Coordinates of C-alpha atoms in Angstrom, one line a residue:
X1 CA -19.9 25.1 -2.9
X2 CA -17.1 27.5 -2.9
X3 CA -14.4 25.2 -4.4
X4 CA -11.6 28.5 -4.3
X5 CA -11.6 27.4 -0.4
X6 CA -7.9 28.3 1.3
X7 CA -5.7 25.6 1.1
X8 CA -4.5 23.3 3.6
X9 CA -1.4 25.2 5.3
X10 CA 0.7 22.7 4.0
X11 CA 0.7 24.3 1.0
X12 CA 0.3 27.9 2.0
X13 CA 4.5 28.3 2.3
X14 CA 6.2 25.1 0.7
X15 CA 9.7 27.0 1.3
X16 CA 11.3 25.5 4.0
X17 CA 9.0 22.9 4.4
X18 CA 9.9 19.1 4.7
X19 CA 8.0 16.7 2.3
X20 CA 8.1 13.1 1.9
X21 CA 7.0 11.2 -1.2
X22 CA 5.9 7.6 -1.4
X23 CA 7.0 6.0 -4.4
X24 CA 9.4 7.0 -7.0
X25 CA 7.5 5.9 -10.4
X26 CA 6.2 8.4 -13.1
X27 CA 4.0 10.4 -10.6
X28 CA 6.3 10.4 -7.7
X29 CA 9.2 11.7 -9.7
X30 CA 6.7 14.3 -11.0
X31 CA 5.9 15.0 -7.6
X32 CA 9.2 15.2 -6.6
X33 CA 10.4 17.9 -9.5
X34 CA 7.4 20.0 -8.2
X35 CA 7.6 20.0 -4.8
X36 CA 11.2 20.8 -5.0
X37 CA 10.8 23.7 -7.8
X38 CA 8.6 25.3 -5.0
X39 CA 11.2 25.2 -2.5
X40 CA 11.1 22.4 -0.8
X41 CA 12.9 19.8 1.0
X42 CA 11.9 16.4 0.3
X43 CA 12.8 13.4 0.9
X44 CA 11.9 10.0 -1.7
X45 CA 10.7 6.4 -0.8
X46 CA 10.5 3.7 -2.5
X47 CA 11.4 0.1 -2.1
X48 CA 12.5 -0.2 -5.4
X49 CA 15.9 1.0 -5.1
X50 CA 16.3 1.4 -8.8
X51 CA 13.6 3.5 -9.0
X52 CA 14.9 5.7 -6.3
X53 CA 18.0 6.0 -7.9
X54 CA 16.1 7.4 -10.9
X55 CA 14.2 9.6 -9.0
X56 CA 17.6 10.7 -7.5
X57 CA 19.0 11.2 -10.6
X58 CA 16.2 13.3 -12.3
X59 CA 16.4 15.3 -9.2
X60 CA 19.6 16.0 -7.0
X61 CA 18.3 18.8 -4.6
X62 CA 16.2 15.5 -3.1
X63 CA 17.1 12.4 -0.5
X64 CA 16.3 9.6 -0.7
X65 CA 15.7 6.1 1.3
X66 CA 14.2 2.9 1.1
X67 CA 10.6 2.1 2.2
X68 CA 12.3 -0.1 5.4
X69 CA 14.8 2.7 6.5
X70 CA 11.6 5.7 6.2
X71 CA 9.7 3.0 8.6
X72 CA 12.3 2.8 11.2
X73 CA 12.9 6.8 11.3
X74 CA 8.9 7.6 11.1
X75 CA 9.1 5.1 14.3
X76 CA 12.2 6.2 16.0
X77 CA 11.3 10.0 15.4
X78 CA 13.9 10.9 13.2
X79 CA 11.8 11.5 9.7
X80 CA 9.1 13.7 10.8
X81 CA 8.4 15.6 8.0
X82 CA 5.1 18.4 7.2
X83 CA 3.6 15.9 5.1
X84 CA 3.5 13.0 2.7
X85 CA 2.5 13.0 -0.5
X86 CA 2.0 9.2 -1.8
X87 CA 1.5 7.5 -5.4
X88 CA -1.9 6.2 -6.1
X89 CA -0.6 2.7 -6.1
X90 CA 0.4 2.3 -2.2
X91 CA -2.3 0.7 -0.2
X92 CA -3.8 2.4 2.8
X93 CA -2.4 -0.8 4.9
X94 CA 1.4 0.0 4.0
X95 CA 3.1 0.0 6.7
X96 CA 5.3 2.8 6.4
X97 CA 2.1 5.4 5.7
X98 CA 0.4 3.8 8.6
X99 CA 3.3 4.5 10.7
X100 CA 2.9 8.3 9.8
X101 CA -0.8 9.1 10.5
X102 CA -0.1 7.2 13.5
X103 CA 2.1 9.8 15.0
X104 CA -0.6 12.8 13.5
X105 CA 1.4 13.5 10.0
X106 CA -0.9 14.1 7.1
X107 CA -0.7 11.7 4.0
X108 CA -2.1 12.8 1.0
X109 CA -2.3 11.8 -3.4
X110 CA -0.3 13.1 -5.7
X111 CA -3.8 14.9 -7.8
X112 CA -4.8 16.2 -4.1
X113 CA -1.2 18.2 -4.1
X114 CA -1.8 19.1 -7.3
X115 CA -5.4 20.7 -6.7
X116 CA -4.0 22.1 -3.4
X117 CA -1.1 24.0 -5.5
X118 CA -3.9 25.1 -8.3
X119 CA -6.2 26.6 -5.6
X120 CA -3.5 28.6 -3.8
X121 CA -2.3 30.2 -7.0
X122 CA 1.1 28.7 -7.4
X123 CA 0.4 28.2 -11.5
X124 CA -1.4 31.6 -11.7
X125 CA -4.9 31.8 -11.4
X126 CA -6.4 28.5 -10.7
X127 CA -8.1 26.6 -13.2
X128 CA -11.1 25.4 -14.0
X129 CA -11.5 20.8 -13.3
X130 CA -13.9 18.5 -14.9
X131 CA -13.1 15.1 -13.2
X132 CA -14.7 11.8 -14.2
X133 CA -14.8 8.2 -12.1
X134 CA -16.6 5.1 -12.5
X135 CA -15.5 1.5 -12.5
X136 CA -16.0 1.6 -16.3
X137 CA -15.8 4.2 -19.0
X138 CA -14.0 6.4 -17.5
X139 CA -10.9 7.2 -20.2
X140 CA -13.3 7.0 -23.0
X141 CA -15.8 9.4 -21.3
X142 CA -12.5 11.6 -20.1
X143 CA -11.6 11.5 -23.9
X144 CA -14.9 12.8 -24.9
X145 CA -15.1 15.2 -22.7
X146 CA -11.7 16.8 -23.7
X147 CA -12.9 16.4 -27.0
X148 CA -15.5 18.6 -26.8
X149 CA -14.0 21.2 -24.2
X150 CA -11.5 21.9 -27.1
X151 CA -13.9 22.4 -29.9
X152 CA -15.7 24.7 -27.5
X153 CA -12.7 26.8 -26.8
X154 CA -12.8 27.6 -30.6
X155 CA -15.0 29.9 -29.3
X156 CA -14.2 30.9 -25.9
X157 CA -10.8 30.9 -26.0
X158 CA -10.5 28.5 -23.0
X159 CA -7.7 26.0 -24.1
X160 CA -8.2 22.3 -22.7
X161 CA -6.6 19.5 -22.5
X162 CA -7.0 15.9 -20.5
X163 CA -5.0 14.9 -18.0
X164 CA -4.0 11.9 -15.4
X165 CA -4.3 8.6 -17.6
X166 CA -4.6 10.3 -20.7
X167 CA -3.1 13.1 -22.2
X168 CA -0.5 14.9 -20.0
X169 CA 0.5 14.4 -16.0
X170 CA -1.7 17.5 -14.2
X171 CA 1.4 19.3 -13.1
X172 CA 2.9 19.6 -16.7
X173 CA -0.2 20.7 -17.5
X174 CA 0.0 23.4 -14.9
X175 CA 3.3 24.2 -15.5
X176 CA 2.5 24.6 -19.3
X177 CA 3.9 28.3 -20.3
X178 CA 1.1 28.4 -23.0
X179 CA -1.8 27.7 -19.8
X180 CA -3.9 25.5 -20.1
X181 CA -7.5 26.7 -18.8
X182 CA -9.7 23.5 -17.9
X183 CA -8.1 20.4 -16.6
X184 CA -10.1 17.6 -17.8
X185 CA -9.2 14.9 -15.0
X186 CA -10.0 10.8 -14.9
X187 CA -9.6 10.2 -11.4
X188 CA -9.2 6.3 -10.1
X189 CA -10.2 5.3 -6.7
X190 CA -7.0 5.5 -5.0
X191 CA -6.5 8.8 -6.1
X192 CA -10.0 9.4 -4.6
X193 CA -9.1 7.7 -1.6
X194 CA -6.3 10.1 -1.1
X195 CA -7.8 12.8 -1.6
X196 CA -9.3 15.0 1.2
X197 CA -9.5 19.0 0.3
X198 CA -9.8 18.2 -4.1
X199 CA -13.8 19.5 -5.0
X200 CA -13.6 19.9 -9.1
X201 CA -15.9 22.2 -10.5
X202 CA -17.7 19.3 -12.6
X203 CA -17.4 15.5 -10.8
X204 CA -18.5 12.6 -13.2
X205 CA -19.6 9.5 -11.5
X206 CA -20.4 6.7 -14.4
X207 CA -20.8 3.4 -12.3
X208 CA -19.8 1.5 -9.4
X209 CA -19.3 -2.0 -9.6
X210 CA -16.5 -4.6 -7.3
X211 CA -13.2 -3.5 -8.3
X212 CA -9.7 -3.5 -6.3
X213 CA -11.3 -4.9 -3.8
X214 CA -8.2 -6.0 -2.1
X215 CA -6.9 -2.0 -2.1
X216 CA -9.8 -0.8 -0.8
X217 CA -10.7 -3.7 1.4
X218 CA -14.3 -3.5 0.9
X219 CA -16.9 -3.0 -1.7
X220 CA -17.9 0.3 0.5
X221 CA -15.0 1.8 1.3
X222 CA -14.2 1.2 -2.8
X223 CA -17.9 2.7 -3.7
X224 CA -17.5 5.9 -0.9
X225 CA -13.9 6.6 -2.5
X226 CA -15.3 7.7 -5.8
X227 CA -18.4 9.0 -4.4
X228 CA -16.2 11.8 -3.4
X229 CA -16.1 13.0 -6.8
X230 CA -19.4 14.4 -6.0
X231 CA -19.0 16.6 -3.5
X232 CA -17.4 19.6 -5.5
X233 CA -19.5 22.2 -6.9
X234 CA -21.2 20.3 -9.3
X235 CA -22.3 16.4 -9.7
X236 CA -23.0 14.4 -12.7
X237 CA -24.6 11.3 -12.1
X238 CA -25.3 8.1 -14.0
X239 CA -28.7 7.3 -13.4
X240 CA -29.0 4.0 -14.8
X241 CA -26.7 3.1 -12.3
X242 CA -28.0 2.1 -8.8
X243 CA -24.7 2.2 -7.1
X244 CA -24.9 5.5 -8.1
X245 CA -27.9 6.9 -7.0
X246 CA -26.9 5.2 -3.6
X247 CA -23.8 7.2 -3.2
X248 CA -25.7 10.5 -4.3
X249 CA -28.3 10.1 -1.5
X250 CA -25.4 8.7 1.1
X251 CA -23.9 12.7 0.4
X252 CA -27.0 14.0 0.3
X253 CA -27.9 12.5 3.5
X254 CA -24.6 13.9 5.1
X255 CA -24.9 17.3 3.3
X256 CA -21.6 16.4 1.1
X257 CA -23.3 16.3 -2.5
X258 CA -22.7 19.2 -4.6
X259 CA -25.0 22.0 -3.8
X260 CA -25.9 21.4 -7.9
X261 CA -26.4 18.1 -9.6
X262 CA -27.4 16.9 -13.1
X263 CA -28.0 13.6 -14.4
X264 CA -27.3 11.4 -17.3
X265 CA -29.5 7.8 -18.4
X266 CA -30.0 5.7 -22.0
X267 CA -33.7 6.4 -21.6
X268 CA -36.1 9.9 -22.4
X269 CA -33.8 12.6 -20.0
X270 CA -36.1 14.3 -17.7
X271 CA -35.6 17.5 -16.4
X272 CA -31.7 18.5 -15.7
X273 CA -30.7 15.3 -17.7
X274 CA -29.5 14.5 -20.9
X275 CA -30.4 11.2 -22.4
X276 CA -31.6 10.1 -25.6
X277 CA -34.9 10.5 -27.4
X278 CA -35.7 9.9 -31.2
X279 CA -32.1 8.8 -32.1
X280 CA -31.1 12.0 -30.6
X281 CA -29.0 13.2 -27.7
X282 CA -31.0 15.5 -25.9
X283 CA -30.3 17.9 -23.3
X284 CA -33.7 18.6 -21.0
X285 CA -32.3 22.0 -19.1
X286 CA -28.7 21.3 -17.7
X287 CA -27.6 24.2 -19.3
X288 CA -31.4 25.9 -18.8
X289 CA -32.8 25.0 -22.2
X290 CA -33.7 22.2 -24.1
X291 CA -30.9 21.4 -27.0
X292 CA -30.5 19.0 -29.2
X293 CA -26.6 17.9 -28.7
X294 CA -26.9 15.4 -31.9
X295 CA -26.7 12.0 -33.2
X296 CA -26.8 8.6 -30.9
X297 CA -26.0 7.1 -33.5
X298 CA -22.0 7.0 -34.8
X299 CA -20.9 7.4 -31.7
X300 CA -17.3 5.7 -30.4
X301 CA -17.0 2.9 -29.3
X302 CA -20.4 1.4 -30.5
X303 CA -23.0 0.0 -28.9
X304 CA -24.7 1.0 -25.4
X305 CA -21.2 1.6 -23.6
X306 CA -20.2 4.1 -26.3
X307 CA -23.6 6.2 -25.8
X308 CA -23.4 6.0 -22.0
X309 CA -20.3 7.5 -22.1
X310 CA -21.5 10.1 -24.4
X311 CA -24.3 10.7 -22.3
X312 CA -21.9 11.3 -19.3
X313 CA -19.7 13.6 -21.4
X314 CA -22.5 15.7 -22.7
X315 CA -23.9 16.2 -19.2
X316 CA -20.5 17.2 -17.9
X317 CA -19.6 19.3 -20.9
X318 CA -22.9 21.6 -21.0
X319 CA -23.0 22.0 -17.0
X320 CA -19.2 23.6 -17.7
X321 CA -20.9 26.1 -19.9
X322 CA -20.3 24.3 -23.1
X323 CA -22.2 24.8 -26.1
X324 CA -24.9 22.5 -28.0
X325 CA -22.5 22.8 -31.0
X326 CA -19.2 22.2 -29.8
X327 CA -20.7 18.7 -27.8
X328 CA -22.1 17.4 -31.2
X329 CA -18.5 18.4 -32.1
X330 CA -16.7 16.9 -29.7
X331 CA -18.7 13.8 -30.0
X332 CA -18.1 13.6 -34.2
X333 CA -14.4 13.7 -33.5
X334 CA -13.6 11.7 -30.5
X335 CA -12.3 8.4 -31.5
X336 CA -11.9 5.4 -29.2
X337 CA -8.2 4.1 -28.3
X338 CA -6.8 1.2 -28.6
X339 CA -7.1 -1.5 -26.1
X340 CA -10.6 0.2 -25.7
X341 CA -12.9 -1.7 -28.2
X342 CA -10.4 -1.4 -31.2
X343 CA -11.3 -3.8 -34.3
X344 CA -7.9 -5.4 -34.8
X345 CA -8.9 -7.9 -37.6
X346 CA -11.8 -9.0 -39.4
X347 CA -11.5 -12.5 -41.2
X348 CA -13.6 -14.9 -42.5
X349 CA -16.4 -13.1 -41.2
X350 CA -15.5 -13.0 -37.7
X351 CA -14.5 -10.0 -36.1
X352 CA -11.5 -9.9 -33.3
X353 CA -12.0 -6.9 -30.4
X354 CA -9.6 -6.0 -28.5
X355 CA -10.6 -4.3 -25.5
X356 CA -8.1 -5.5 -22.8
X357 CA -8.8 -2.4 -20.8
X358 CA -11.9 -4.2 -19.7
X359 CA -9.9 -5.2 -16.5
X360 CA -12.8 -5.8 -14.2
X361 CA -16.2 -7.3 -15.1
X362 CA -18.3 -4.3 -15.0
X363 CA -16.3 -3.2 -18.2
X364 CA -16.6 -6.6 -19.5
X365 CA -20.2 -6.8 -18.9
X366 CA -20.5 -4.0 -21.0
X367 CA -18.2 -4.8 -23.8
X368 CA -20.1 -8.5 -23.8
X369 CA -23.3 -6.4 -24.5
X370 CA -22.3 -4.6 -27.5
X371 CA -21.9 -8.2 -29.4
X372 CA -24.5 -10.8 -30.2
X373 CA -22.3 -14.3 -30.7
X374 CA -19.0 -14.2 -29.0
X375 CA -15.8 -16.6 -28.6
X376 CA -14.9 -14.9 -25.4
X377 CA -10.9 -14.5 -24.3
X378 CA -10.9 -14.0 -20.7
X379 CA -8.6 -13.9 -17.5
X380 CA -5.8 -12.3 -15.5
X381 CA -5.9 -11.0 -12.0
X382 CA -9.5 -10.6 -10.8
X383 CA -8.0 -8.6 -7.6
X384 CA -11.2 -10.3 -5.7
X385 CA -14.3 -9.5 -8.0
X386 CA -16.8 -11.4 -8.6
X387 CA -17.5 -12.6 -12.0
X388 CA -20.6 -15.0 -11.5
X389 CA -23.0 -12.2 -12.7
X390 CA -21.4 -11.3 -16.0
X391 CA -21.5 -14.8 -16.7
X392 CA -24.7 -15.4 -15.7
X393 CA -26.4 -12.4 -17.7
X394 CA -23.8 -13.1 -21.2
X395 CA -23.8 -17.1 -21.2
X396 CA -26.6 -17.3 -23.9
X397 CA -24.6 -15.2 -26.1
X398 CA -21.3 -17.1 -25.4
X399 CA -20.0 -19.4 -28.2
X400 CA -17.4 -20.6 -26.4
X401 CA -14.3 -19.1 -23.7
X402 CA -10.7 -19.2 -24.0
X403 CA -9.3 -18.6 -20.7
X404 CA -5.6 -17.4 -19.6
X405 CA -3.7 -16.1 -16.9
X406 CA -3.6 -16.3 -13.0
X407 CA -7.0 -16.9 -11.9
X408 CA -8.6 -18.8 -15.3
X409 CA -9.3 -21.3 -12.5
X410 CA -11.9 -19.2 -10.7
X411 CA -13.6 -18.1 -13.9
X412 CA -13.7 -22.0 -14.8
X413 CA -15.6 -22.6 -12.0
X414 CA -18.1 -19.6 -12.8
X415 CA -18.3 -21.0 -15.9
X416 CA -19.2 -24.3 -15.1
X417 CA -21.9 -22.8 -12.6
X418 CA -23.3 -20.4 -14.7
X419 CA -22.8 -21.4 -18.1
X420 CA -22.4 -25.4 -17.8
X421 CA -23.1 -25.6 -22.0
X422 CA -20.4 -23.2 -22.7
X423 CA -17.3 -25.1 -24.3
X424 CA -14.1 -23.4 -22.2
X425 CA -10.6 -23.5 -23.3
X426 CA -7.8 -23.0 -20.5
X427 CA -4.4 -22.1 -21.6
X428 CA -1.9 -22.9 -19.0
X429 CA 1.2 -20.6 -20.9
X430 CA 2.5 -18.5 -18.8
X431 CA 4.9 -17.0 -21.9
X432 CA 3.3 -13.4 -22.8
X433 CA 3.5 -14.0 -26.4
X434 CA 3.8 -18.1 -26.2
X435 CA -0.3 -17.9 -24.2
X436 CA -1.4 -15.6 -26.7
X437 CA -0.3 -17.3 -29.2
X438 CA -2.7 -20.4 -28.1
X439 CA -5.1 -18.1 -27.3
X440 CA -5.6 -16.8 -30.4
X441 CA -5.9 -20.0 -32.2
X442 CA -8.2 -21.6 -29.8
X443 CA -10.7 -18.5 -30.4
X444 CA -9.9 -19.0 -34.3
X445 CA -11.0 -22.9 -33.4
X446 CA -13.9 -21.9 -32.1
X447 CA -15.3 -18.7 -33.9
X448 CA -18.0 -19.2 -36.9
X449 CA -18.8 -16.1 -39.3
X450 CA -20.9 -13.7 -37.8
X451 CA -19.0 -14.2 -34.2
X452 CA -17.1 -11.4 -32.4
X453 CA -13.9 -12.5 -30.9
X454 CA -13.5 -10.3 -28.0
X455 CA -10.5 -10.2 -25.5
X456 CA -12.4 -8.6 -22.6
X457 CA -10.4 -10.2 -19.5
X458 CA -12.9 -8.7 -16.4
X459 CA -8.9 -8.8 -15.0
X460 CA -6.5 -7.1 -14.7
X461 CA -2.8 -8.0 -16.6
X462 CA -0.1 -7.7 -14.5
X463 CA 0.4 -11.6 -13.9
X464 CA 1.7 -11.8 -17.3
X465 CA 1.8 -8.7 -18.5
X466 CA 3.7 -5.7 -18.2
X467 CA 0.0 -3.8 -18.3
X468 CA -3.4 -3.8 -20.4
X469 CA -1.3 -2.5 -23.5
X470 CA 1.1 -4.5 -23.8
X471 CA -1.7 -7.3 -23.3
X472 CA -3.8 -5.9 -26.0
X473 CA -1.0 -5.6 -28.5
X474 CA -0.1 -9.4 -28.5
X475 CA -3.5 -10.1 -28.6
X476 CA -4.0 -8.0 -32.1
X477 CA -0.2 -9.2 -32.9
X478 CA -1.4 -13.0 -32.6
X479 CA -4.6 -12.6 -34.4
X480 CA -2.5 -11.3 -37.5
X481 CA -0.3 -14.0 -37.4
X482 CA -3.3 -17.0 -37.0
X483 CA -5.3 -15.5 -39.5
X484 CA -2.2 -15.0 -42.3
X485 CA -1.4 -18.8 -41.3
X486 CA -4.7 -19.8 -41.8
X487 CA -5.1 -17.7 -44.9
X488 CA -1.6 -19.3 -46.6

């Protein structure tokens, strides 16, 4: 697939052209600063009128209005602008971007405006995108993959860096005076959903499993949104993953999987796969030989996850034309973040995890799998997943659950269905610090040496929280303090 394809014409000549963009957080305000150093006129949205005003601020050459006034010019046919650009974060059902494709006016993401500006040359030549998706994994594998792009351009001279959650916005990066080569991209599924012309060179699909259900309004529409990651000029595919291998032969079916597509699985890789054989990561001809890419073992985060993720970076890594050496590389150096699987203490034999970035239960099934005994904290917003299955498959290795946050009711009631012999704790705190606090000591209660004490929510935080970080941090904070109390 020729992914150098002309752009959409609304980016052929921005000058003179009238924008609108949707939401005035961190990637609107980037969006804004872009669109208006390429000449043109926009015009900012948001509800949030302090946000607007900061948005406003960072950029005077733009206008702005509030979500309500843009809905009642789209409607009276006042604001009628080339196009809208929106943040990830506004739902397909908000009524003011409903109100523009009604009258024919193209709303796209803020990554889609950003691929559209690569491919027409606005940065200089355009670059080269590795993009990964999946319900889970996906910063760790987008970390590893960066990782070993990097040690590779020690010897292609191909500088890369990672961009979107991690690492820097993707317009900074192509803005960077000292250019940045390959954009290595995590992609969520709004960003997929707003995405129409984007077809990266190398598109990483991990997993699918129910997430943001209530976005996407179905498990299909969520699944088909990051299936589109596949349709560029090459697919990686996880195997393992049956979700996966759906969406593949949906495309395929439709003729919109990549022309070229190599696979990734736990198991012996057959041929165009990497996967792991002897201890060894092995790659069976998706770069057209058999290589040895090194160790399974030692890998970041531990346990299955860890090598999956691996797996998935290794395949991406070698189809971009990366060496055996520099993946072995990459994978020796990467190191996982926090909030990702981070040890945060380890006391009378029991160890405390934090991983609040498991905010769905696919990434909590797999961060349940990694431990053998485990005093389980759990809870947040489930956004309309279903967690019966997680607890089904983990309750023989539950010790006990310490539950928190908005929906703690809903994974009682799994509980009690799934894992009736489970002793559950439900902390009713809706103080930040003051819950975790009691969490933290009722998983202390609870934990014997040899147990894991993981904080693996399969929700998201923003009940409580300001978001996953700040949810992880009082978790390791409280910890410190139960253990030293304990320990005086």
């Amino acid at each position: 697939m020729d992914t150098a394809t002309a752009p959409s014409a609304t980016t052929r000549g921005l000058a003179g052209q009238h924008v609108v963009v949707t939401g005035a957080g961190v990637s609107g305000r980037g969006c804004v600063r872009t669109l208006v150093a390429l000449g043109a006129a926009v015009t900012v949205v948001d509800a949030n009128e302090e946000n607007l005003a900061r948005a406003l601020s960072e950029c005077p050459d733009a206008k702005g209005m509030t979500s309500d006034a843009a809905l009642g010019n789209v409607r009276d046919g006042t604001l009628r602008p080339d196009f809208v650009v929106t943040s990830p974060g506004w739902r397909p059902d908000s009524p003011v971007l409903v109100a523009f494709q009604q009258h024919g006016i193209e709303v796209i993401g803020d990554v889609e405006l950003a691929w559209r500006l690569d491919r027409a040359g606005r940065f200089g030549s355009p670059r080269t995108w590795l993009a990964v998706t999946g319900t889970n994994g996906k910063t760790t594998t987008t970390g590893m993959l960066a990782e070993i792009m990097q040690a590779d351009a020690q010897a292609t001279g191909r500088r890369a860096e990672p961009a979107g959650n991690i690492g820097r916005s993707v317009f900074e990066l192509l803005a960077d005076s000292d250019r940045v080569d390959v954009l290595v991209v995590e992609l969520s599924s709004f960003q997929l959903h707003w995405s129409t012309t984007l077809a990266p060179h190398v598109g990483v699909l991990l997993n699918v499993a129910g997430d943001h259900l209530d976005w996407h309004g179905s498990l299909e529409s969520y699944a088909a949104a990051k299936g589109k990651i596949l349709s560029g000029e090459v697919a990686v595919l996880g195997r393992d993953d049956a979700a996966v291998v759906q969406q593949a032969d949906r495309l395929r079916a439709t003729g919109k999987l990549a022309e070229t597509a190599f696979a990734f699985t736990l198991g012996a890789p057959e041929h165009g796969e990497v996967g792991v054989e002897r201890g060894r990561l092995v790659d069976n001809g998706v770069a057209g030989e058999v290589a040895d890419l090194g160790p399974a073992t030692g890998i970041e985060p531990p346990g299955t996850a860890g090598l999956y993720d691996a797996a998935a970076a290794a395949t991406a890594a070698r189809a971009a034309g990366a060496s055996a050496r520099a993946v072995a590389a990459g994978l020796a150096a990467y190191s996982v973040d926090g909030h990702r699987g981070a040890v945060v203490a380890r006391d009378g034999g029991v160890t405390y995890i934090d991983n609040s970035k498991a905010t769905n239960p696919h990434a909590a099934d797999a961060a349940l799998s990694a431990a053998d005994s485990v005093v389980w904290i759990a809870g947040g917003q489930l956004k309309g997943a279903d967690v019966h299955e997680v607890i089904a498959k983990h309750g023989d290795r539950l010790r006990a659950v310490v539950l928190v946050g908005q929906d703690r009711n809903i994974l009682a009631a799994a509980l009690a269905e799934n894992a009736p012999t489970v002793p559950v704790e439900s902390i009713a705190n809706t103080d930040p610090q003051g819950a975790m606090e009691e969490v933290a000591a009722a998983a202390r209660r609870h934990a014997v040496a040899g147990d894991t004490v993981l904080l693996a929510p399969a929700a998201a935080s923003l009940d409580m929280y300001s978001g996953m970080a700040q949810r992880g941090d009082m978790f390791a904070a409280a910890v410190a303090r139960t253990c030293a109390s304990q320990n005086s």
